[in-house]
Structure formats: C-alpha cells, structure tokens
Amino acid sequence: MTTPASTTSAATTAAPAANARDLALAHYAARGVLEHVLARHGATFQQHVALRAAVTSETPQTPGDLIAQVRGSLKADPAGIRATLDELLAMQLLVADGAHLRPTEAGRELLAAVGAEVAPVSARIWGGIPAGDLAAAGRVLALVTERANAELATLTA
C-alpha cells in the first residue's frame, strides 16, 4: 500500500514535543564533542568552564568569584571546583595575583585553540536551523533553566 506524498511528508517532518530527555541527550551529545576536543589538549570540561569564566570576566576574579560562577553554571560541588582551580594553577593556565586569579597567556591560547577546533563542528551542528526555531528554542531553554534553578534552590535550601 502506498501513502500519498503529502501524508508521508507531514508524518516524517512532525516532531514530538521536546522533553527533559531530549534536552539531556542534546546537551550530552554537544558536550561530548567539546570534551573530545578538550581531551586532545589535556583539559576537562570543568577546567574549560572555569578558565572561560576567568578569561571572559571584565574584572579580576577571586577564587570565590570563580567558584560561584562555575557553580552557577554546572551546579558542581564547591570543593570540586576549588580542586579544578588548583589544577588550572598547576597547569599554569591561571596564575595567582594577590587575592585574584588571572588567566595566563597559555590559558588564553588554550581557549582560542579549543574554540577554533570546535567552531566548524558547531557550524555543522547549528547550521541550517531556521532563525525562528532557534529563537523559540532559546526562549524555551531560558524558561526551563529558570524553573530548574528555582527548583534546585528550593531543594537545597
């Protein structure tokens, strides 16, 4: 039995509503790409997030500032984040400057190298998605993040 083209097209292009599992699968797939690149540079995902926080900050950051930023992003344990900062110091990607931690030139170069390697992959992943779809996804993800952060705050209060 054959199906009319219009019915087949609608059935194959209609997507189920997104859910938490879909979000998790997309996150881990994209994170897997980044972690693969980071591994070639001897860095971890948490190190990358912490280093990026130090590099992109407009003002020098204390260890406490960086711990708070990374914890806000990754919801990771502060002790583990502190260990990550210690690793970045040992790798000479961050340097202590009084009460602040500053990225070194090597730290900036690592972020640039990882960014350059990930850029073409990101372009392939995100390329061709209509702007309206990206805008809708952005709104939904912002709302999910806001709600999940509120729930986590309630659970950990």
Tab-separated table of C-alpha atoms in Angstrom:
chain	number	residue	atom	x	y	z
A	1	MET	CA	0.000	0.000	0.000
A	2	THR	CA	1.331	3.428	-0.864
A	3	THR	CA	0.901	6.590	1.135
A	4	PRO	CA	0.229	9.924	-0.554
A	5	ALA	CA	3.316	12.146	-0.590
A	6	SER	CA	1.654	14.899	1.420
A	7	THR	CA	0.795	12.480	4.241
A	8	THR	CA	4.270	10.936	4.264
A	9	SER	CA	5.932	14.344	4.293
A	10	ALA	CA	3.829	15.588	7.205
A	11	ALA	CA	4.415	12.394	9.180
A	12	THR	CA	8.180	12.473	8.744
A	13	THR	CA	8.611	16.187	9.468
A	14	ALA	CA	6.317	16.388	12.501
A	15	ALA	CA	8.447	16.144	15.601
A	16	PRO	CA	7.239	15.148	19.045
A	17	ALA	CA	7.215	17.838	21.711
A	18	ALA	CA	10.589	18.284	23.385
A	19	ASN	CA	11.035	16.869	26.861
A	20	ALA	CA	13.689	16.605	29.560
A	21	ARG	CA	15.246	13.524	27.969
A	22	ASP	CA	15.595	15.284	24.620
A	23	LEU	CA	17.274	18.233	26.315
A	24	ALA	CA	19.657	15.912	28.164
A	25	LEU	CA	20.528	13.969	25.010
A	26	ALA	CA	21.258	17.172	23.081
A	27	HIS	CA	23.366	18.524	25.946
A	28	TYR	CA	25.451	15.387	26.292
A	29	ALA	CA	25.921	14.998	22.549
A	30	ALA	CA	27.228	18.551	22.228
A	31	ARG	CA	29.268	18.241	25.417
A	32	GLY	CA	30.783	15.016	24.092
A	33	VAL	CA	32.081	16.909	21.066
A	34	LEU	CA	33.672	19.566	23.265
A	35	GLU	CA	35.117	17.016	25.693
A	36	HIS	CA	36.704	15.138	22.781
A	37	VAL	CA	38.475	18.313	21.686
A	38	LEU	CA	39.430	19.242	25.252
A	39	ALA	CA	40.949	15.793	25.848
A	40	ARG	CA	43.367	16.372	22.966
A	41	HIS	CA	44.565	19.437	24.874
A	42	GLY	CA	44.752	17.658	28.236
A	43	ALA	CA	41.838	19.602	29.716
A	44	THR	CA	38.487	18.689	31.234
A	45	PHE	CA	35.066	20.216	30.752
A	46	GLN	CA	35.038	21.728	34.254
A	47	GLN	CA	38.518	23.198	33.697
A	48	HIS	CA	37.256	24.722	30.455
A	49	VAL	CA	34.242	26.298	32.155
A	50	ALA	CA	36.378	27.722	34.975
A	51	LEU	CA	39.049	29.023	32.623
A	52	ARG	CA	36.424	30.610	30.368
A	53	ALA	CA	34.914	32.346	33.414
A	54	ALA	CA	38.328	33.801	34.279
A	55	VAL	CA	39.103	34.861	30.712
A	56	THR	CA	35.738	36.457	29.973
A	57	SER	CA	35.379	38.365	33.256
A	58	GLU	CA	35.695	42.114	32.901
A	59	THR	CA	37.387	42.404	36.298
A	60	PRO	CA	39.908	40.182	38.110
A	61	GLN	CA	38.227	37.306	39.920
A	62	THR	CA	38.938	35.846	43.325
A	63	PRO	CA	38.804	32.083	43.756
A	64	GLY	CA	35.435	32.598	45.467
A	65	ASP	CA	34.148	34.578	42.484
A	66	LEU	CA	35.157	31.827	40.063
A	67	ILE	CA	33.746	29.103	42.285
A	68	ALA	CA	30.410	30.936	42.391
A	69	GLN	CA	30.349	31.398	38.608
A	70	VAL	CA	31.205	27.774	37.855
A	71	ARG	CA	28.768	26.519	40.482
A	72	GLY	CA	26.051	28.665	38.928
A	73	SER	CA	26.745	27.122	35.534
A	74	LEU	CA	27.480	23.490	36.403
A	75	LYS	CA	25.796	23.077	39.800
A	76	ALA	CA	29.023	21.378	40.873
A	77	ASP	CA	30.358	20.926	44.385
A	78	PRO	CA	32.428	23.941	45.536
A	79	ALA	CA	35.223	21.662	46.789
A	80	GLY	CA	35.487	20.052	43.358
A	81	ILE	CA	35.550	23.450	41.688
A	82	ARG	CA	38.305	24.573	44.062
A	83	ALA	CA	40.270	21.464	43.051
A	84	THR	CA	39.713	22.420	39.403
A	85	LEU	CA	41.122	25.905	40.072
A	86	ASP	CA	44.133	24.275	41.728
A	87	GLU	CA	44.594	22.118	38.606
A	88	LEU	CA	44.458	25.211	36.378
A	89	LEU	CA	47.073	26.875	38.578
A	90	ALA	CA	49.302	23.777	38.410
A	91	MET	CA	48.872	23.677	34.613
A	92	GLN	CA	49.875	27.354	34.560
A	93	LEU	CA	46.628	28.303	32.812
A	94	LEU	CA	45.743	30.533	35.762
A	95	VAL	CA	48.121	32.466	37.981
A	96	ALA	CA	47.579	33.894	41.463
A	97	ASP	CA	47.907	37.671	41.611
A	98	GLY	CA	47.334	38.660	45.210
A	99	ALA	CA	43.743	37.747	46.066
A	100	HIS	CA	42.838	37.234	42.413
A	101	LEU	CA	43.295	34.507	39.828
A	102	ARG	CA	44.189	35.701	36.349
A	103	PRO	CA	44.361	33.732	33.133
A	104	THR	CA	47.838	33.296	31.700
A	105	GLU	CA	48.707	33.670	28.050
A	106	ALA	CA	48.761	29.862	27.880
A	107	GLY	CA	45.226	29.800	29.304
A	108	ARG	CA	44.020	32.287	26.699
A	109	GLU	CA	45.766	30.317	23.951
A	110	LEU	CA	44.113	27.086	25.088
A	111	LEU	CA	40.647	28.659	24.918
A	112	ALA	CA	41.412	30.087	21.489
A	113	ALA	CA	42.700	26.745	20.188
A	114	VAL	CA	39.690	24.829	21.518
A	115	GLY	CA	37.351	27.472	20.121
A	116	ALA	CA	38.996	27.243	16.704
A	117	GLU	CA	38.662	23.453	16.666
A	118	VAL	CA	35.052	23.451	17.858
A	119	ALA	CA	33.843	26.285	15.570
A	120	PRO	CA	33.485	24.256	12.356
A	121	VAL	CA	31.782	21.425	14.230
A	122	SER	CA	29.386	23.873	15.857
A	123	ALA	CA	28.658	25.375	12.461
A	124	ARG	CA	27.722	21.922	11.145
A	125	ILE	CA	25.566	21.184	14.192
A	126	TRP	CA	23.715	24.519	14.248
A	127	GLY	CA	23.847	25.327	10.548
A	128	GLY	CA	20.613	25.344	8.621
A	129	ILE	CA	18.338	25.597	11.642
A	130	PRO	CA	15.827	28.362	10.890
A	131	ALA	CA	16.242	31.549	12.939
A	132	GLY	CA	12.669	31.274	14.214
A	133	ASP	CA	13.318	27.773	15.518
A	134	LEU	CA	16.488	28.936	17.258
A	135	ALA	CA	14.627	31.863	18.818
A	136	ALA	CA	11.837	29.569	20.053
A	137	ALA	CA	14.360	27.078	21.418
A	138	GLY	CA	16.221	29.906	23.151
A	139	ARG	CA	13.046	31.098	24.860
A	140	VAL	CA	12.118	27.585	25.967
A	141	LEU	CA	15.617	26.785	27.243
A	142	ALA	CA	15.773	30.061	29.198
A	143	LEU	CA	12.442	29.247	30.838
A	144	VAL	CA	13.470	25.656	31.621
A	145	THR	CA	16.744	26.919	33.110
A	146	GLU	CA	14.936	29.494	35.237
A	147	ARG	CA	12.444	26.948	36.526
A	148	ALA	CA	15.065	24.265	37.175
A	149	ASN	CA	17.258	26.763	39.053
A	150	ALA	CA	14.253	27.731	41.210
A	151	GLU	CA	13.506	24.071	41.940
A	152	LEU	CA	17.135	23.378	42.804
A	153	ALA	CA	17.198	26.391	45.137
A	154	THR	CA	14.120	25.008	46.903
A	155	LEU	CA	15.639	21.539	47.194
A	156	THR	CA	18.941	22.810	48.570
A	157	ALA	CA	17.537	25.466	50.930
